[in-house]
Short mmCIF file of C-alpha atoms and ligand atoms in Angstrom, two decimals:
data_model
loop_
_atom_site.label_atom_id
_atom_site.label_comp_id
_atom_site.label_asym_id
_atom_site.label_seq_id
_atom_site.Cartn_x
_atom_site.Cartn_y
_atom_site.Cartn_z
CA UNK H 81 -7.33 12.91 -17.22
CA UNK H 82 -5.38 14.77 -14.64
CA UNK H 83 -3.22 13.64 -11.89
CA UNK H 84 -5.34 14.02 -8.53
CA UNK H 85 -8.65 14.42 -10.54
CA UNK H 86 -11.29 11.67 -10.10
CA UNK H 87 -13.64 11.96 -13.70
CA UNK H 88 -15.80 9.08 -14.01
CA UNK H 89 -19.04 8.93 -12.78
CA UNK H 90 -18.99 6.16 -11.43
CA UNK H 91 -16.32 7.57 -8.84
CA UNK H 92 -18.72 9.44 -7.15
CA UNK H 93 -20.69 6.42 -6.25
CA UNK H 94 -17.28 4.21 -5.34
CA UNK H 95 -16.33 7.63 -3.09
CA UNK H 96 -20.09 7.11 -1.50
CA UNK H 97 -19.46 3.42 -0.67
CA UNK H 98 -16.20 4.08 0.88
CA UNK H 99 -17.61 7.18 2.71
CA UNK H 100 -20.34 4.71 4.09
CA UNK H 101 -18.04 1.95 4.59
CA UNK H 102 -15.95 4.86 6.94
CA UNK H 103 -19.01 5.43 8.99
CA UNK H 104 -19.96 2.32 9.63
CA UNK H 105 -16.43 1.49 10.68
CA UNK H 106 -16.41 4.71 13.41
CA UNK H 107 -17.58 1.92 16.40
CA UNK H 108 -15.19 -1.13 16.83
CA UNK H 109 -16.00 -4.14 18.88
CA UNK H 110 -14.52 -5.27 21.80
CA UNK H 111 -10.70 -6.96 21.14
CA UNK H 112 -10.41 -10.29 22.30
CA UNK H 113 -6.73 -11.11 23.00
CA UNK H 114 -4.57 -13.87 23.43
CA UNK H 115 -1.98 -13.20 26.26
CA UNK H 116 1.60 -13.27 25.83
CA UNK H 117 2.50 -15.70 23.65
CA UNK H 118 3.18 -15.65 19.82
CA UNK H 119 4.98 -17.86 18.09
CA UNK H 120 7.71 -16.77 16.26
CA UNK H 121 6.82 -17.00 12.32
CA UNK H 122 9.28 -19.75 10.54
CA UNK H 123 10.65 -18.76 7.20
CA UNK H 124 12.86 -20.76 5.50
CA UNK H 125 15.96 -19.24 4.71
CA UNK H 126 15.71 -15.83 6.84
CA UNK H 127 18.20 -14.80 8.54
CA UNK H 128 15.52 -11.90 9.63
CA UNK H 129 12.23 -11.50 10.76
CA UNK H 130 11.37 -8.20 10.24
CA UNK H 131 8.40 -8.14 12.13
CA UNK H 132 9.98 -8.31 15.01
CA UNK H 133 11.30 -4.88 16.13
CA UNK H 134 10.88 -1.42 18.12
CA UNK H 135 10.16 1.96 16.87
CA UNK H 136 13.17 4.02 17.12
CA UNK H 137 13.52 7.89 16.55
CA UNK H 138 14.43 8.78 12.81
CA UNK H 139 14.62 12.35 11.87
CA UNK H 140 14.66 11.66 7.92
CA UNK H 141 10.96 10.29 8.50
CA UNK H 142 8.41 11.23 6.62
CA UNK H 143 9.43 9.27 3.58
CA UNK H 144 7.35 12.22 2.13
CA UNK H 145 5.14 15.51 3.01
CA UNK H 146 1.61 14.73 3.20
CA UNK H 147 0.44 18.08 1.61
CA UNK H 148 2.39 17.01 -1.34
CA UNK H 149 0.88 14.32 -1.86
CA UNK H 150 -2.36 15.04 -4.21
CA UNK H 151 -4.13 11.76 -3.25
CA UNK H 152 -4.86 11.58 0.32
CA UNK H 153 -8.00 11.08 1.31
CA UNK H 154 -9.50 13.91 4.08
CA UNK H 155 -9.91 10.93 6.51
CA UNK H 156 -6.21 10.25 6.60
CA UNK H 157 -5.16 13.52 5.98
CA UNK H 158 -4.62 14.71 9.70
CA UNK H 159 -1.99 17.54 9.64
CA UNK H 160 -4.45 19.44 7.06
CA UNK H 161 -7.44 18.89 9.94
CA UNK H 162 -5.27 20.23 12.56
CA UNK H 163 -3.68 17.26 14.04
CA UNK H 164 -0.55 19.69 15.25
CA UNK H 165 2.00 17.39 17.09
CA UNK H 166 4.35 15.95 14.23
CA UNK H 167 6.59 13.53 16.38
CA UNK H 168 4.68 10.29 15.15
CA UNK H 169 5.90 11.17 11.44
CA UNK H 170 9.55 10.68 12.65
CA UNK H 171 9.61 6.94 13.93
CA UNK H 172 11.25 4.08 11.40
CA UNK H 173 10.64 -0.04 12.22
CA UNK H 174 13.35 -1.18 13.31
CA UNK H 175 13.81 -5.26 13.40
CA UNK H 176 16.08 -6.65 15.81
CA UNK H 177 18.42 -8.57 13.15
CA UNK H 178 18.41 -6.75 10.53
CA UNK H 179 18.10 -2.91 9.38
CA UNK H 180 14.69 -2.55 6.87
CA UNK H 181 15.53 -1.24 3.75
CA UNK H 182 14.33 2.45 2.72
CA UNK H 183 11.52 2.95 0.29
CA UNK H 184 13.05 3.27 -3.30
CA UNK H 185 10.07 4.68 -5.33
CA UNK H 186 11.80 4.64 -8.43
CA UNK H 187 13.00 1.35 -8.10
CA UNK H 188 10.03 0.09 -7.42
CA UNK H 189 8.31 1.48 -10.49
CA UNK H 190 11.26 0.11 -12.71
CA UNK H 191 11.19 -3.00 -11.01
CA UNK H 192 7.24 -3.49 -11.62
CA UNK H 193 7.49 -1.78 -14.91
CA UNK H 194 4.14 -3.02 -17.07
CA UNK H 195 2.30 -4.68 -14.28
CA UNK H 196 -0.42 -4.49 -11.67
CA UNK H 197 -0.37 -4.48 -7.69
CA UNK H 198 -3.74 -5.01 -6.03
CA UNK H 199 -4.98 -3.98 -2.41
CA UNK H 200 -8.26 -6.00 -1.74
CA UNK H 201 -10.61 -5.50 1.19
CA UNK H 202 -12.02 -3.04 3.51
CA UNK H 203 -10.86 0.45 4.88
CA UNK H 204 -7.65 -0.52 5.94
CA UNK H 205 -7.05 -1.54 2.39
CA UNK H 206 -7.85 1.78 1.17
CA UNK H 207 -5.66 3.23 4.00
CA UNK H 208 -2.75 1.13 2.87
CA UNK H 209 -3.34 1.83 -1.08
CA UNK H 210 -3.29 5.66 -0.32
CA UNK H 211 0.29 4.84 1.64
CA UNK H 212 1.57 3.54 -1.43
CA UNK H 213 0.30 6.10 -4.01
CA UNK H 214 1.78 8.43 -1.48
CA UNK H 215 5.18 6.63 -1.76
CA UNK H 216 5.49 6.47 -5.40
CA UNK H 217 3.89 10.02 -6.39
CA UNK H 218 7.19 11.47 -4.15
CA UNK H 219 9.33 9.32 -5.75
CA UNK H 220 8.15 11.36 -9.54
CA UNK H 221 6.09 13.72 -8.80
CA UNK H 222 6.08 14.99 -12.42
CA UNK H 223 5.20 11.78 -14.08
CA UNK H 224 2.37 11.02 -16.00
CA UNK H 225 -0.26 9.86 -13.46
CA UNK H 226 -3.83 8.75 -14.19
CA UNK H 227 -6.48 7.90 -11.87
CA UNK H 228 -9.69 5.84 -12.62
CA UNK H 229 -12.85 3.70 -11.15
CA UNK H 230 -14.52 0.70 -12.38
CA UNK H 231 -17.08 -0.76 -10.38
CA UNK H 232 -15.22 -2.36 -7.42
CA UNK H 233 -11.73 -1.25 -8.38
CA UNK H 234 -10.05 2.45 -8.00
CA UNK H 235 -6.92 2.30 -9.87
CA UNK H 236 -4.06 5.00 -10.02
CA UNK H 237 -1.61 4.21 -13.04
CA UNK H 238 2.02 5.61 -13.24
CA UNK H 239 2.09 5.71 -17.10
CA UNK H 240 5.60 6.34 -17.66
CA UNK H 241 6.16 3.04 -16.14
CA UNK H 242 3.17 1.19 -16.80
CA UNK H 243 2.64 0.33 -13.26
CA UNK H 244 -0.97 0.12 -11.54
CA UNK H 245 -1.81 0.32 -8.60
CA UNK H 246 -5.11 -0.15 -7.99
CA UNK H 247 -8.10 -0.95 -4.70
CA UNK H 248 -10.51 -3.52 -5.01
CA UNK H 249 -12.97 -2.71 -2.32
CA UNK H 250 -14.59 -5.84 -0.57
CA UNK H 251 -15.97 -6.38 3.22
CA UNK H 252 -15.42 -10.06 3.35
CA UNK H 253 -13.51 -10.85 0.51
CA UNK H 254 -16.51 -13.86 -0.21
CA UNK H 255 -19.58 -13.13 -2.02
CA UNK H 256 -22.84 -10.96 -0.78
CA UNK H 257 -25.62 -12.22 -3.38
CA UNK H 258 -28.50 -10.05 -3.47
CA UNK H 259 -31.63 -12.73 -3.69
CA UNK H 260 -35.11 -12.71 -2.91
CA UNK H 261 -34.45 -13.70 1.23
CA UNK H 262 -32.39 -10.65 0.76
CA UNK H 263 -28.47 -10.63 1.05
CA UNK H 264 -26.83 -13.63 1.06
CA UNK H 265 -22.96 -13.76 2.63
CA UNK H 266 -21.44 -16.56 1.04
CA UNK H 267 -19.05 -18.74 2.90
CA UNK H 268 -17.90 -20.69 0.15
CA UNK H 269 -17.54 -18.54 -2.94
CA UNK H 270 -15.14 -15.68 -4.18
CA UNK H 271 -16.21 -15.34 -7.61
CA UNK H 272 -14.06 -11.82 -7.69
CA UNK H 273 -10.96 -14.16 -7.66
CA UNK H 274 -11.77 -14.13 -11.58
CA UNK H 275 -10.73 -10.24 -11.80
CA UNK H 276 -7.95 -10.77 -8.67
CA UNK H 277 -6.30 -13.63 -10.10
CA UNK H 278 -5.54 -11.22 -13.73
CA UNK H 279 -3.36 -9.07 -10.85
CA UNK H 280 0.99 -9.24 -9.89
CA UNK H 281 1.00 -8.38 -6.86
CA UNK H 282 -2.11 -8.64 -4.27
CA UNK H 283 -2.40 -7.78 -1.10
CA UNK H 284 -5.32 -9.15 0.80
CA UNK H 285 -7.27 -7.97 3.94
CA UNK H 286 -10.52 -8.42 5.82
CA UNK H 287 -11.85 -8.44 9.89
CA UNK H 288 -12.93 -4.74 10.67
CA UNK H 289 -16.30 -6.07 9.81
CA UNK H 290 -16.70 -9.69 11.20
CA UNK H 291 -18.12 -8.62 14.15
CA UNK H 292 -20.53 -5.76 13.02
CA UNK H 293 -24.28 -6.15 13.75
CA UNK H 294 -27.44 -4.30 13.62
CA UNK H 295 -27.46 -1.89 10.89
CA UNK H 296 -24.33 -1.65 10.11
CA UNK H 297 -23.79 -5.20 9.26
CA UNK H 298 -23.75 -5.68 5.19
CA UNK H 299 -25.92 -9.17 4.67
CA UNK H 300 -29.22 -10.72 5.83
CA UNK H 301 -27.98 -14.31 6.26
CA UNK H 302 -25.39 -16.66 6.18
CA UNK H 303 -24.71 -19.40 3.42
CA UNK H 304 -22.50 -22.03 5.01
CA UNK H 305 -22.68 -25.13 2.30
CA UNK H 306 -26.35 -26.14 2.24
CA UNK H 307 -27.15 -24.61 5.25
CA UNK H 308 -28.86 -20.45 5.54
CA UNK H 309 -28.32 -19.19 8.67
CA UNK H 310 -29.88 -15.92 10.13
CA UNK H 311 -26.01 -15.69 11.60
CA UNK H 312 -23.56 -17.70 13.87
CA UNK H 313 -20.41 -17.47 15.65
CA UNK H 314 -18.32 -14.63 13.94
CA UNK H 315 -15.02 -15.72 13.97
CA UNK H 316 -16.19 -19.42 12.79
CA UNK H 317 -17.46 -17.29 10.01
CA UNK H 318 -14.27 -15.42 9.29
CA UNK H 319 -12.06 -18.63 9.47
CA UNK H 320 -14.80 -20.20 7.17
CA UNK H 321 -14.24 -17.55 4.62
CA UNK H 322 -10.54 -17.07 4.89
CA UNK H 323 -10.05 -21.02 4.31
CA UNK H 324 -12.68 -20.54 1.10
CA UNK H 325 -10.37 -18.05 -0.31
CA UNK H 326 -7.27 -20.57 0.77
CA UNK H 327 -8.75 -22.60 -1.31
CA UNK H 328 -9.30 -19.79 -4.26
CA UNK H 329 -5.34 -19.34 -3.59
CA UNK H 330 -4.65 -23.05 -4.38
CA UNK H 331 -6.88 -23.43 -7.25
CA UNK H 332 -6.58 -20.52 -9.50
CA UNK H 333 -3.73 -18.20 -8.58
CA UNK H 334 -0.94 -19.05 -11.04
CA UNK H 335 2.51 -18.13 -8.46
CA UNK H 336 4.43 -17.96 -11.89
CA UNK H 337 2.75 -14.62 -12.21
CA UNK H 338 1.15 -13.39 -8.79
CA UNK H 339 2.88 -12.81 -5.87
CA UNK H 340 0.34 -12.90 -2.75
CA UNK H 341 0.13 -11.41 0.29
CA UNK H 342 -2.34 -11.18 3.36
CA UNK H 343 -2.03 -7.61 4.75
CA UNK H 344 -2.24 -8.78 8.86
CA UNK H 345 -4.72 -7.73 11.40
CA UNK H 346 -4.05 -3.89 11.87
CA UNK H 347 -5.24 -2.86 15.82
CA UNK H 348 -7.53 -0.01 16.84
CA UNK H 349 -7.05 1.53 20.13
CA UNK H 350 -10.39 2.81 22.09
CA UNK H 351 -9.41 0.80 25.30
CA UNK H 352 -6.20 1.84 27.12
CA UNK H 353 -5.92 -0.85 29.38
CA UNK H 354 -4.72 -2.55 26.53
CA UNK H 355 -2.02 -0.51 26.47
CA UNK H 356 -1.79 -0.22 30.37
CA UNK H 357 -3.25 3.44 30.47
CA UNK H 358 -6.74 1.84 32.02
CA UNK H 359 -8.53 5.52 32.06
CA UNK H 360 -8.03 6.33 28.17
CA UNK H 361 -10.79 5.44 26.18
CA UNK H 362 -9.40 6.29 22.71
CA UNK H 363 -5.90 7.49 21.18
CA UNK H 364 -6.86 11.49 21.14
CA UNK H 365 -3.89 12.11 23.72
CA UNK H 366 -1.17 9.75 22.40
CA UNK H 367 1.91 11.36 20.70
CA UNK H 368 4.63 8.71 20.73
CA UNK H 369 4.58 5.07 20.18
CA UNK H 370 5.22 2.48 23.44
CA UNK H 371 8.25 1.33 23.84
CA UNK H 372 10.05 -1.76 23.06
CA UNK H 373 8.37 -4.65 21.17
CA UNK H 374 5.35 -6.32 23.06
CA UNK H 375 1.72 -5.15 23.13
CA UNK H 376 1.10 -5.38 27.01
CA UNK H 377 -2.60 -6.75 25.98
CA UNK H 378 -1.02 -9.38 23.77
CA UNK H 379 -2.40 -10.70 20.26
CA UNK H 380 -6.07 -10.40 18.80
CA UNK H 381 -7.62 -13.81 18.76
CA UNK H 382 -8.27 -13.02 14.82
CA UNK H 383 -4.36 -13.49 14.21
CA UNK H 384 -3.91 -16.92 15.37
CA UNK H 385 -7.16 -17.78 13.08
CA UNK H 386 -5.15 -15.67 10.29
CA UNK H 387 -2.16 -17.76 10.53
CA UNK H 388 -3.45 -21.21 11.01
CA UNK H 389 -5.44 -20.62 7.63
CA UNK H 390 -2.22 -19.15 6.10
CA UNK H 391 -0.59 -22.45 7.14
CA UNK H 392 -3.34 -24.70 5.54
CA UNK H 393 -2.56 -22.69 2.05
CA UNK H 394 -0.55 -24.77 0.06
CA UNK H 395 0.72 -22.39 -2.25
CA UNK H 396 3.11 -19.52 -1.54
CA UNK H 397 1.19 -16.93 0.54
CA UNK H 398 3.25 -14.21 2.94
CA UNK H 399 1.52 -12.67 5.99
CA UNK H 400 2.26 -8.72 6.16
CA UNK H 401 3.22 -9.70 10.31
CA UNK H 402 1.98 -6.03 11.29
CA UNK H 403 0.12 -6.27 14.32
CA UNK H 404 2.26 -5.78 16.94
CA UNK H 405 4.12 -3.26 15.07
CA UNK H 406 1.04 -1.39 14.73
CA UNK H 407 -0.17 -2.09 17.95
CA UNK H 408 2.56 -0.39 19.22
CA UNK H 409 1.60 3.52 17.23
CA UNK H 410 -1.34 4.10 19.55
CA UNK H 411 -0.04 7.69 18.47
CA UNK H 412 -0.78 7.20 14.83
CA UNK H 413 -4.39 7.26 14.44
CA UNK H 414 -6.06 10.06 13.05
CA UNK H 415 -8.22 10.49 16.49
CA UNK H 416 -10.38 13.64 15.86
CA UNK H 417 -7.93 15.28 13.34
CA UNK H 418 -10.13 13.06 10.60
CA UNK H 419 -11.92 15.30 7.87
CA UNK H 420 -14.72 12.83 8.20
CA UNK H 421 -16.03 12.05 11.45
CA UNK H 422 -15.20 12.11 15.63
CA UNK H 423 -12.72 9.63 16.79
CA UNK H 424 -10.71 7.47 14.52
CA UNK H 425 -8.63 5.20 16.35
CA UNK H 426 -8.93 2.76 13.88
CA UNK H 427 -7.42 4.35 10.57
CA UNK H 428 -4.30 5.77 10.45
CA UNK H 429 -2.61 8.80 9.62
CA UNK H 430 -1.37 9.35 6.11
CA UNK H 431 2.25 10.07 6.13
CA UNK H 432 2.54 7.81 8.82
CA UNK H 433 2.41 4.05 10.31
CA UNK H 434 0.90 2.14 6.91
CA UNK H 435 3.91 3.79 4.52
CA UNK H 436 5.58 1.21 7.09
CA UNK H 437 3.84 -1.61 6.03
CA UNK H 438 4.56 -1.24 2.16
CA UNK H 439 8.44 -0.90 3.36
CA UNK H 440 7.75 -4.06 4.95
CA UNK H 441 6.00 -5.09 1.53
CA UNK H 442 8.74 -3.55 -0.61
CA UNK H 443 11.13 -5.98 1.77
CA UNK H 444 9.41 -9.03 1.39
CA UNK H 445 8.89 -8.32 -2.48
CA UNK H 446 12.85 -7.73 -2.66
CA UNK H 447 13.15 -10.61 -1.50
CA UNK H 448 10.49 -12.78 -3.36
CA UNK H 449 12.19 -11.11 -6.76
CA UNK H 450 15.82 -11.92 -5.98
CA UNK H 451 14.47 -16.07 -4.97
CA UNK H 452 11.95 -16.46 -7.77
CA UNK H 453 13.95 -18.50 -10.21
CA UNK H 454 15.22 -20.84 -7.55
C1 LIG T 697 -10.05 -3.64 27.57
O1 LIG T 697 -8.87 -4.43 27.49
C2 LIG T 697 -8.70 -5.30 28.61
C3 LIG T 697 -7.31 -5.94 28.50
O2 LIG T 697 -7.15 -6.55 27.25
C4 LIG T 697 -9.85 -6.29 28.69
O3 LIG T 697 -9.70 -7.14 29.81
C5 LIG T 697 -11.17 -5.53 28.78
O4 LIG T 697 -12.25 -6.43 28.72
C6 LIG T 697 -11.30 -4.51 27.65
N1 LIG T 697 -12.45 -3.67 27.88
C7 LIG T 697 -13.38 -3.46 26.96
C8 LIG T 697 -14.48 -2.53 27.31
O5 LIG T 697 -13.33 -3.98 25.86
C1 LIG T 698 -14.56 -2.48 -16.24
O1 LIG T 698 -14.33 -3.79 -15.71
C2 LIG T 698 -15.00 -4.81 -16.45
C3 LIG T 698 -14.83 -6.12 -15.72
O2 LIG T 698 -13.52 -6.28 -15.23
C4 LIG T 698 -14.42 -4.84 -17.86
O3 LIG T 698 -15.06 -5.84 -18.62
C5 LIG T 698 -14.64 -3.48 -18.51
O4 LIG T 698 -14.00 -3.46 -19.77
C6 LIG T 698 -14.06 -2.38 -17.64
N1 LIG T 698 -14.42 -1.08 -18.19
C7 LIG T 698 -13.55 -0.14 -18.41
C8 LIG T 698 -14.10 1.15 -18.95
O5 LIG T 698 -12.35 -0.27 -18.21
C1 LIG T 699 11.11 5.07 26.10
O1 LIG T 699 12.49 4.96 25.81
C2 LIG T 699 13.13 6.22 25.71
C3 LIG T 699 14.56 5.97 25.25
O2 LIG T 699 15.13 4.89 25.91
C4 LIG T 699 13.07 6.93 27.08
O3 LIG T 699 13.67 8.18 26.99
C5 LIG T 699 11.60 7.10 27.46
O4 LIG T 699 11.50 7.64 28.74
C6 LIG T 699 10.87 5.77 27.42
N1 LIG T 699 9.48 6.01 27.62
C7 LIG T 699 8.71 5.28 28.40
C8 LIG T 699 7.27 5.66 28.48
O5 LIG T 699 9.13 4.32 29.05
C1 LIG T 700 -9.02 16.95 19.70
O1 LIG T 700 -8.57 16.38 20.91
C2 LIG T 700 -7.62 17.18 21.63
C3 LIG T 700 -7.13 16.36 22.78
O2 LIG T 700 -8.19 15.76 23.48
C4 LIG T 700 -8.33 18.47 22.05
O3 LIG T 700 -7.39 19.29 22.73
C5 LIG T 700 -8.81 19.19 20.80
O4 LIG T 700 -9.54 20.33 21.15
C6 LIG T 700 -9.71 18.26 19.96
N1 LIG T 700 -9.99 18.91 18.70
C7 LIG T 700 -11.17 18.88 18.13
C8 LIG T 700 -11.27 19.56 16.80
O5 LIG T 700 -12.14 18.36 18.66
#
């Protein structure tokens, strides 16, 4: 099949899911923060934390033009619905010690020649995913490219290179059982980790949805051990599943083969006092990023949950450290320049803030590669 051409049926119903996953994501929940402090991440053997950083001017950013790129999504694809201000394409990460390196496509596809890279979780997965395609496709635009669906997983495959990269969309990341109470959100079981685990390179996210309710919330009750619950404290829930899938990590992912990564909390921004402009209640009017390298509203609760889990993991696991960052591009949300719906001030543009993240990705995988046999 054709580059940029979706042909199995079952597409249509994957594109439905994620179309009603995109609606149900339009409200967001109040942000509870943590003020000021964050502790600085330890890595052993850094000489560079390149989360920690300030947007700075580039005029050789866009790593790529968006209306080149065949597989963007009309929800991300903001210059084509008539977002017109182009200034938040031109801003590179900058880290404080060190300079990030620039996105080599081509490397990357000869560096994972023959294997698979794996985005698993909600909308921000997808978001990320599309960043990547986006990345790669510039990097050889004539290649043999082949896009496909299979139940759960979208998968885009640069043939001449055998590399995949493929979507695996999930809510939670645990199981939702369909049984005769109704559906069942199960704390302690990932039973997808069987197809995950088959994956090089995965890159794991979940929390847009902890906190829906009402209709928009995907399961009837909670399992929690031997205990069904009608529901209970979100973010006990959350850190419940996150340490489940911990414990997925140190029981079945071989590290001799899979590299694994938890994409970080990635900010919305519907209340400006967050962001010390207390009238603004979403992004519409922002055009350039704040300044320097602090969120004036601090931290999400969610990310000191996300790292104390991280910690408990046993195995090699790397946090994608890119909340603050993104906190920062109140400018690069989509706002009402989204093919889909009103405001979007939770996804993000497409060029834009998430082909940071797989820089940041491509750094930390740079990295991993050049340490691996030590
Ligand atoms: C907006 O953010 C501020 C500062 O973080 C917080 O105190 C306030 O409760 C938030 N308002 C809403 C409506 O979420
Ligand atoms: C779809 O995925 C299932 C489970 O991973 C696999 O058994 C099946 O062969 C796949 N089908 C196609 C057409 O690739
Ligand atoms: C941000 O920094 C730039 C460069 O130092 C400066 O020109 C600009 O006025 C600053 N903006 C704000 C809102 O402080
Ligand atoms: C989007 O928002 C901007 C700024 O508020 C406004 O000028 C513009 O008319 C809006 N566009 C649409 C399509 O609603």
């Amino acid at each position: 099949m054709a580059a940029g051409r979706r042909s199995s049926s079952t597409s249509a119903l994957v594109s439905l899911l994620l179309f009603v996953e995109f609606v149900g994501e339009a409200a967001v929940g109040s942000v509870v923060t943590v003020p000021g402090r964050r502790k600085k991440q330890q890595r052993q053997g850094d000489v560079c934390d390149i989360y920690q950083g300030s947007w700075v001017y580039d005029e050789s950013y866009p790593v790529y033009d968006s209306s080149a790129c065949p597989y963007v999504r009309r929800e991300f694809n903001c210059l084509k619905y008539g977002r017109t201000d182009t200034l938040y394409l031109r801003y590179r990460w900058r880290p404080h010690d060190c300079d990030l390196q620039r996105f080599d496509g081509e490397e990357f596809l000869r560096r994972f020649r023959g294997k698979s890279i794996m985005y698993v979780g909600d909308s921000l997965s997808l978001n990320n995913w599309q960043s990547l395609i986006c990345l790669l496709h510039a990097a050889v635009p004539d290649s043999s490219i082949v896009q496909s669906t299979n139940g759960s997983i979208s998968a885009v495959t640069f043939q001449d290179y055998g590399v995949s990269v493929m979507l695996f969309h999930s809510l939670y990341l645990v199981d939702i059982d369909q049984e005769i109470l109704g559906r069942v959100m199960k704390l302690d079981s990932v039973s997808s980790g069987v197809v995950w685990k088959t994956v090089d390179v995965l890159i794991f996210n979940t929390w847009q949805w902890w906190y829906r309710a009402g209709e928009k919330q995907q399961w009837d009750y909670i399992q929690d051990g031997n205990e069904m619950l009608k529901d209970m404290d979100r973010m006990v829930a959350f850190r419940k599943a996150l340490t489940t899938w911990g414990k997925w990590v140190d029981s079945d992912v071989d590290v001799g083969k899979t590299r694994v990564f938890f994409q970080g909390i990635s900010p919305s921004h519907y209340n400006g006092t967050e962001w010390n402009q207390p009238t603004l209640r979403d992004c519409s009017r922002e055009t350039v990023p704040l300044n320097g390298s602090t969120y004036p509203a601090g931290l999400p609760l969610a990310v000191s949950v996300v790292k104390q889990v991280l910690d408990s993991i046993v195995k090699p696991v790397r946090l994608l450290d890119i909340t603050t960052l993104s906190q920062l591009r109140k400018d690069a949300h989509p706002g009402n320049h989204s093919g889909l719906w009103g405001m979007d001030c939770t996804h993000w543009c497409i060029a834009g803030l998430p082909d940071t993240w797989n820089e940041l990705l491509y750094s930390e995988l740079s990295a991993s590669t050049d340490t691996k046999e030590e």
